[in-house]
Short mmCIF file of C-alpha atoms in Angstrom, two decimals:
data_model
loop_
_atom_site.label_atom_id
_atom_site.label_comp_id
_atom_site.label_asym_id
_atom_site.label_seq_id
_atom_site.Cartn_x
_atom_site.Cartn_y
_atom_site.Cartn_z
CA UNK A 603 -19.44 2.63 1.68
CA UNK A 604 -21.64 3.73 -0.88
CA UNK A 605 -23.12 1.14 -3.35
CA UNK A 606 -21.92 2.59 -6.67
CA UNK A 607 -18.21 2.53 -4.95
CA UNK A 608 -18.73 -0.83 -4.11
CA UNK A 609 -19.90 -2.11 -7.22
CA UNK A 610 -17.43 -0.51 -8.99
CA UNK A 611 -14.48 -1.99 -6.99
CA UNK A 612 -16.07 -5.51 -7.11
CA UNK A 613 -16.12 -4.79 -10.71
CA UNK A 614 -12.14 -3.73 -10.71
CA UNK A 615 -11.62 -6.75 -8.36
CA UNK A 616 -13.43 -9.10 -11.76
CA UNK A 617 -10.75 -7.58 -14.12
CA UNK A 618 -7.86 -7.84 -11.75
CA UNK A 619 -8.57 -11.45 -11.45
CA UNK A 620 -8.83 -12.09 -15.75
CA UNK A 621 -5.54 -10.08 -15.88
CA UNK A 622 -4.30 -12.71 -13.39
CA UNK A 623 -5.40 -15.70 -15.11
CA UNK A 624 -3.84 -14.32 -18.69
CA UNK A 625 -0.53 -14.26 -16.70
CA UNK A 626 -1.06 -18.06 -14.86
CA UNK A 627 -1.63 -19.21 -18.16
CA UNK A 628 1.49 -17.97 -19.79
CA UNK A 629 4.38 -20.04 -20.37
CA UNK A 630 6.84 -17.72 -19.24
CA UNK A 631 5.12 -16.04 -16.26
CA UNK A 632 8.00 -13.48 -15.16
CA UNK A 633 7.43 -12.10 -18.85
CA UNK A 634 4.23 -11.96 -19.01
CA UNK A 635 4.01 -9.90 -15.86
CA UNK A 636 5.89 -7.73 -17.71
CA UNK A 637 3.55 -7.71 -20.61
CA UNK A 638 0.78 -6.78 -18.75
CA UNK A 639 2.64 -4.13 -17.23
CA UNK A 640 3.58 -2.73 -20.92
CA UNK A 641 0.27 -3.08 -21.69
CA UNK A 642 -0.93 -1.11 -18.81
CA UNK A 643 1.81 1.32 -19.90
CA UNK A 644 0.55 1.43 -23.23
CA UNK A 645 -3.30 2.11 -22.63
CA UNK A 646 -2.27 4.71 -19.68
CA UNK A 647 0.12 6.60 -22.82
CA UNK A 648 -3.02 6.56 -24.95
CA UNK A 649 -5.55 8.01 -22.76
CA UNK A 650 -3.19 10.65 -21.41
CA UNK A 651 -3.91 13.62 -23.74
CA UNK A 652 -7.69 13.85 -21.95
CA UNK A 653 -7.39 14.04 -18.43
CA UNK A 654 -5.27 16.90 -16.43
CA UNK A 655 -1.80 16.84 -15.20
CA UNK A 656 -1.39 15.29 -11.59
CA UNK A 657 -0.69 18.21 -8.87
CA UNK A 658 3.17 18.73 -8.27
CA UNK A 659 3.29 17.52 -5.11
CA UNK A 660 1.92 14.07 -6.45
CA UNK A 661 4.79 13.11 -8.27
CA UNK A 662 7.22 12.42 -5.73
CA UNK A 663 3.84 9.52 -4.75
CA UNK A 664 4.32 8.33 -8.80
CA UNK A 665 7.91 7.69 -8.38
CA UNK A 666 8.01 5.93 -5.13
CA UNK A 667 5.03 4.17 -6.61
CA UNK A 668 7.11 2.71 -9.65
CA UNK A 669 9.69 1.55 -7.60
CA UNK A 670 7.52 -0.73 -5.31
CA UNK A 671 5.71 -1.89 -8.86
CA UNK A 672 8.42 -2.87 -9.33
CA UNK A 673 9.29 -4.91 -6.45
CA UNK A 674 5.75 -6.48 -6.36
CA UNK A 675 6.28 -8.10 -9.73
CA UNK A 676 9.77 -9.48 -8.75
CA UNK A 677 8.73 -10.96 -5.71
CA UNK A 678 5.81 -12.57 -6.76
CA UNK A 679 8.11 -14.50 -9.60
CA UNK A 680 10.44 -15.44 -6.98
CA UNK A 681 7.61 -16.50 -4.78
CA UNK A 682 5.94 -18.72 -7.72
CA UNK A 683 9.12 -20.16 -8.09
CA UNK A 684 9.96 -21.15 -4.35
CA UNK A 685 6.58 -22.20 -3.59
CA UNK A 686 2.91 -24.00 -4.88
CA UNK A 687 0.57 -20.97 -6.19
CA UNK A 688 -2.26 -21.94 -3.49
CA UNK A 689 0.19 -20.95 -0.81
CA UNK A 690 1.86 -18.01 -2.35
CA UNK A 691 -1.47 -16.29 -3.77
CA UNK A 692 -3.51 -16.17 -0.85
CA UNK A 693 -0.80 -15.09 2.08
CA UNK A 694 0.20 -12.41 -0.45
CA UNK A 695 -3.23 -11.04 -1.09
CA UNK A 696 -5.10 -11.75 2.59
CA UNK A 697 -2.15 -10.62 4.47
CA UNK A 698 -1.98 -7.49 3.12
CA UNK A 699 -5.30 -5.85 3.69
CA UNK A 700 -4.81 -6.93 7.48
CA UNK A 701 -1.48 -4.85 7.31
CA UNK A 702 -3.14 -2.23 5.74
CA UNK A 703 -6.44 -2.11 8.31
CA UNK A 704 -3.92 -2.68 11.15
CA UNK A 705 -1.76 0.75 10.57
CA UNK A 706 -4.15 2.80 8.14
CA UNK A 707 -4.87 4.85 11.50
CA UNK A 708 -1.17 5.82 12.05
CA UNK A 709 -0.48 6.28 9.01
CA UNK A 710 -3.77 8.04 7.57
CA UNK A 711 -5.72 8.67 10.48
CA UNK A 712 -8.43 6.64 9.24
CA UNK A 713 -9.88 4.72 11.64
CA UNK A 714 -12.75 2.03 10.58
CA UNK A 715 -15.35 1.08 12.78
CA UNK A 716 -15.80 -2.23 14.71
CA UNK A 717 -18.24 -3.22 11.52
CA UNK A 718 -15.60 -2.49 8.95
CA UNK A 719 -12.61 -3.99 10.82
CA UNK A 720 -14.47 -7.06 11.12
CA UNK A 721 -15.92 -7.07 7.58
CA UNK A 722 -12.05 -6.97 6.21
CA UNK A 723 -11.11 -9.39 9.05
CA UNK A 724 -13.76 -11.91 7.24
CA UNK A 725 -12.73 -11.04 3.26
CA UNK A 726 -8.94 -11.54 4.49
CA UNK A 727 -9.69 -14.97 6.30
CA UNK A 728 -11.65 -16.28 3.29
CA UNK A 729 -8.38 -15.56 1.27
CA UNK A 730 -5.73 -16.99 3.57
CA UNK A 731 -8.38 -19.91 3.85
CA UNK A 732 -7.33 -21.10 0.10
CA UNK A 733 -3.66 -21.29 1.68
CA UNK A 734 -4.78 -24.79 3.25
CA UNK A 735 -5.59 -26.50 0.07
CA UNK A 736 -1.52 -26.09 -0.85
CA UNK A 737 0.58 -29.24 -1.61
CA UNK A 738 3.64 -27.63 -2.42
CA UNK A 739 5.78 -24.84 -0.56
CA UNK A 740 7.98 -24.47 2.27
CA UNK A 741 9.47 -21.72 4.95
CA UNK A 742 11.52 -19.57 1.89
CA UNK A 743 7.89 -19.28 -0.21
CA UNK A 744 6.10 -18.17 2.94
CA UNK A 745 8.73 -15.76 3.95
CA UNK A 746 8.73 -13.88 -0.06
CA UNK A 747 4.96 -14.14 0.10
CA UNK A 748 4.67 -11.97 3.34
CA UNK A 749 7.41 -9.71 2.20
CA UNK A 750 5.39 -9.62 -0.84
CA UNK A 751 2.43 -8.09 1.07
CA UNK A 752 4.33 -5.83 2.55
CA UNK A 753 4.82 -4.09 -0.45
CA UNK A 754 1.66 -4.41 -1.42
CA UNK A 755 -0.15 -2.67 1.27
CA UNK A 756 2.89 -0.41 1.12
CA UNK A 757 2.25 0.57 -2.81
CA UNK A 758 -1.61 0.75 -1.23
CA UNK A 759 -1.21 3.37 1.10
CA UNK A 760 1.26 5.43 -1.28
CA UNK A 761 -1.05 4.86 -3.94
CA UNK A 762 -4.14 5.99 -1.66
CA UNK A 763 -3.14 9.53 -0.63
CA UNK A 764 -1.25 9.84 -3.73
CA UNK A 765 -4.59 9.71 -5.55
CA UNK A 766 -6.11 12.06 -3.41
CA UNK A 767 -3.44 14.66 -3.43
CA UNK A 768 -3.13 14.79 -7.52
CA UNK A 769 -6.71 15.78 -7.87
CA UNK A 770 -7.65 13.26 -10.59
CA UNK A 771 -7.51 9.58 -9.52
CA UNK A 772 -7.65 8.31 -13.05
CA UNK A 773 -4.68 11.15 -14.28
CA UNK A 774 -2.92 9.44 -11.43
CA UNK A 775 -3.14 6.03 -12.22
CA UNK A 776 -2.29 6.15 -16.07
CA UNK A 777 1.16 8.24 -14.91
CA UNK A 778 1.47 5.88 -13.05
CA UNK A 779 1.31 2.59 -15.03
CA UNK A 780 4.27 4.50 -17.62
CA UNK A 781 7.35 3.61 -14.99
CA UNK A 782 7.04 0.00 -14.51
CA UNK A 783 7.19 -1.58 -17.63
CA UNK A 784 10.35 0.48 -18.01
CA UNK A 785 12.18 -1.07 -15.23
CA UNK A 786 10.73 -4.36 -15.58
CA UNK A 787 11.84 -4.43 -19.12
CA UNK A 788 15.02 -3.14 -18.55
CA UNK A 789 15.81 -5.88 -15.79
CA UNK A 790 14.54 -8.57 -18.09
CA UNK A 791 16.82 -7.54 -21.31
CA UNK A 792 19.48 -7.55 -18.50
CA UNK A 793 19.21 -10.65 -17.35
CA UNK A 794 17.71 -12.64 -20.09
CA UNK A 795 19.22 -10.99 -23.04
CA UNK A 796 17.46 -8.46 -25.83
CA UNK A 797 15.86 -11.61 -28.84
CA UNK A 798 14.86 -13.80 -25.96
CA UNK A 799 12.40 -10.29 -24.44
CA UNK A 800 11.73 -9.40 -28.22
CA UNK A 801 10.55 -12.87 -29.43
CA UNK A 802 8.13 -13.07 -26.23
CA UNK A 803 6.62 -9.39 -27.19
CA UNK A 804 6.22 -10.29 -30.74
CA UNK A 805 4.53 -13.58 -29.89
CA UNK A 806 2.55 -12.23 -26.86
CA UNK A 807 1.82 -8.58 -27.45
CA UNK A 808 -2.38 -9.01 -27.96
CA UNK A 809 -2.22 -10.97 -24.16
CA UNK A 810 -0.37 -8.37 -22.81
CA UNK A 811 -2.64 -5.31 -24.13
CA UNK A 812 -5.60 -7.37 -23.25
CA UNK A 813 -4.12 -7.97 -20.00
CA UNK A 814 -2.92 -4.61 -19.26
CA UNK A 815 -6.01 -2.94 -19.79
CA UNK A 816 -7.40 -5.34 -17.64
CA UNK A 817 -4.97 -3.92 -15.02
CA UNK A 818 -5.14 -0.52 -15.57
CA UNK A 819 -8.82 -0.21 -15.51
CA UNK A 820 -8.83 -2.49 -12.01
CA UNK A 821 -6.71 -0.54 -10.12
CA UNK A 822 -7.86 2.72 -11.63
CA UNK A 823 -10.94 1.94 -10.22
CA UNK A 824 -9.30 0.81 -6.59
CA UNK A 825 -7.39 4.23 -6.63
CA UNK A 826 -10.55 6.37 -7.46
CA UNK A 827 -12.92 4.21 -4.73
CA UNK A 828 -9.70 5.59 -2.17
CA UNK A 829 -10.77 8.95 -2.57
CA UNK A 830 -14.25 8.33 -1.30
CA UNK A 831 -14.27 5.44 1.05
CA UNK A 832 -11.15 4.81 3.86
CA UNK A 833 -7.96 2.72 1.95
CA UNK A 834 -8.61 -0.15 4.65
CA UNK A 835 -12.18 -1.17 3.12
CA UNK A 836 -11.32 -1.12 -0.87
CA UNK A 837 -7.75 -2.50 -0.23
CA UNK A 838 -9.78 -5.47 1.46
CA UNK A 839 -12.65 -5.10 -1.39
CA UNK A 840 -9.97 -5.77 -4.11
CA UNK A 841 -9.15 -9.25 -2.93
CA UNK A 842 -12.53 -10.74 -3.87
CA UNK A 843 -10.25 -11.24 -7.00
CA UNK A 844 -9.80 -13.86 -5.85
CA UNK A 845 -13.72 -15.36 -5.46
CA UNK A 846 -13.14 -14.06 -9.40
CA UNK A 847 -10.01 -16.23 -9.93
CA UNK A 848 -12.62 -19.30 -8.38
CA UNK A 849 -15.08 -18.60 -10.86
CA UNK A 850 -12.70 -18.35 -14.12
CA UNK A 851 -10.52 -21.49 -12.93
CA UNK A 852 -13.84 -23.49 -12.58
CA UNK A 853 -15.82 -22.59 -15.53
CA UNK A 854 -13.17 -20.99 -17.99
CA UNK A 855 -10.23 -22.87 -17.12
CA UNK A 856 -11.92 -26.32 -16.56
CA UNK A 857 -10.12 -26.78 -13.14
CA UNK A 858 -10.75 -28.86 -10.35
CA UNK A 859 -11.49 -26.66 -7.09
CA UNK A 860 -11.09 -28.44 -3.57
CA UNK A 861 -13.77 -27.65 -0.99
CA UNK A 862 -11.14 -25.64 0.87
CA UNK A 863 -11.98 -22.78 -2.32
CA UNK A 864 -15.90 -23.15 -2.10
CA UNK A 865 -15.06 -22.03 1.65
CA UNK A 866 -12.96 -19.35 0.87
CA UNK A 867 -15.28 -18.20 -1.46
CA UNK A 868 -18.69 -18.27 1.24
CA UNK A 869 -16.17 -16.51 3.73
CA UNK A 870 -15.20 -13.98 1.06
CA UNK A 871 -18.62 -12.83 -0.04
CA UNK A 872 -20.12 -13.03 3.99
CA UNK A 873 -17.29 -10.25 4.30
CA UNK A 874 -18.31 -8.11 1.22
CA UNK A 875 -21.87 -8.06 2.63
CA UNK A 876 -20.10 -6.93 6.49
CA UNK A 877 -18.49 -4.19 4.73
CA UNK A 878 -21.66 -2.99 2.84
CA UNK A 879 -23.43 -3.13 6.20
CA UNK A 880 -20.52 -0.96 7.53
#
C-alpha cells in the first residue's frame, strides 16, 4: 500500500472516530445518527456542482448503498440499546474486516498476500480485544452486533467497486451520502412524531454538520483509497478509529480506559505497521 494512501485513510479513520464521539455524546443517540447523516447529506449537496456525474452503471451501487446505510444506523441503535457499548463497538467494527478479507477473493478476485491477511488479522484482533473490557451485554446484543457487520462489510464491498466503476470516488461518495438521511428521517418522523425530530434539528443542527462532514470526508477518503489498494486492507485500515476513539475518550473526554484498551490499541497499531510492510 502506498504511504500517501495510508496516511490518508489513517487520517479518514481520525475523523470517523470524532464523528463517533459527537454521536456517543448526544443525548438522543438514534437522532443524532441521523444528524450526522443530514449533515453528511448536506455537505455532499454543496460540493456537488464541482465534480462529474457518476457513470450510469454506478447508480444501481448508490441505491443499494442507501438502503444498507440505512440498515447500519438502525442496527447499531438497536444494538446500543440491547447491549454495553464495549461489546457492541468492537464485534461490529473487528468482525467485519475479517468478513470482508475472508470473501473479498470470491467476490472481487482480490486476493491479499500472507503479509496483508495477517496484518488485518492483527488490526481486527486489537479491536475485538476491547470486547473483553464489557460489563454489560448478553446473547441478543452479540447477535445485532454481528448482523451489524454483516452489513457493514456488505455496504464495503458495494461501496468498493461502486467507486471504481463511477469514475470519480469523491462524485460517488457525496451521491451517495443524499439517500440516507432521507430514509432515516422519514423513519424517525414515523415513529417518533414530526416536533419531537424538529426540536432535536433545531437544537442540534451545528453537531450534526460538524459531524457529518466529519463523515463524509472519512469515508470519502476510505472509498477513494479502494480504488488504489485491495478493499480487504483499507476496510481493515478504517478501524484504527477506534485507537482514535482511545485517544479522544482519554484526553478529550476525561475517561477512564482499562488496560484491556491500551492492548487493543498496541495490537491495533503492530497491525497498521504489518499492512505497511505488506
Amino acid at each position: 500500500m502506498p504511504l500517501d494512501v495510508l496516511f490518508l485513510v489513517l487520517f479518514g479513520a481520525a475523523l470517523h472516530a470524532t464523528w463517533n464521539a459527537i454521536v456517543k455524546s448526544g443525548t438522543d443517540k438514534s437522532l443524532d445518527a441521523a444528524m450526522v447523516a443530514l449533515g453528511a447529506g448536506a455537505v455532499g449537496l454543496a460540493f456537488l456542482p464541482f465534480v462529474p456525474l457518476p457513470k450510469p452503471e454506478a447508480w444501481p451501487f448508490i441505491l443499494v448503498s442507501a438502503v444498507l446505510q440505512f440498515a447500519y444506523f438502525q442496527l447499531v441503535a438497536a444494538a446500543y440499546r440491547a447491549g454495553d457499548i464495549g461489546l457492541v463497538y468492537p464485534l461490529m467494527r473487528g468482525c467485519a474486516p475479517l468478513l470482508v478479507a475472508m470473501t473479498s477473493g470470491f467476490v472481487l478476485g482480490e486476493h491479499l498476500s500472507p503479509t496483508a491477511m495477517a496484518g488485518v488479522l492483527v488490526i481486527s484482533a486489537g479491536v475485538l480485544t476491547l470486547a473483553f473490557e464489557s460489563r454489560h451485554g448478553g446473547r441478543h446484543a452479540i447477535l445485532l452486533a454481528l448482523a451489524n457487520a454483516i452489513v457493514i462489510a456488505t455496504y464495503t464491498f458495494v461501496d468498493g467497486a461502486g467507486a471504481r466503476i463511477s469514475g470519480n470516488a469523491i462524485s460517488y461518495t457525496l451521491w451517495m451520502s443524499l439517500l440516507p438521511p432521507v430514509l432515516l428521517f422519514a423513519w424517525a418522523i414515523t415513529r417518533r412524531g414530526t416536533a419531537t425530530v424538529k426540536s432535536h434539528v433545531r437544537r442540534n443542527w451545528a453537531r450534526g454538520l460538524f459531524g457529518g462532514a466529519g463523515s463524509i470526508a472519512s469515508y470519502g477518503l476510505a472509498l477513494w483509497a479502494m480504488t488504489k489498494a485491495p478493499v480487504a486492507t483499507v476496510a481493515a485500515l478504517r478501524e484504527t478509529a477506534i485507537l482514535f476513539a482511545l485517544l479522544i475518550s482519554v484526553f478529550i473526554l476525561k475517561e477512564k480506559a482499562s488496560i484491556w484498551r491500551y492492548i487493543a490499541g498496541a495490537v491495533i497499531a503492530a497491525g497498521v505497521l504489518v499492512l505497511k510492510l505488506a
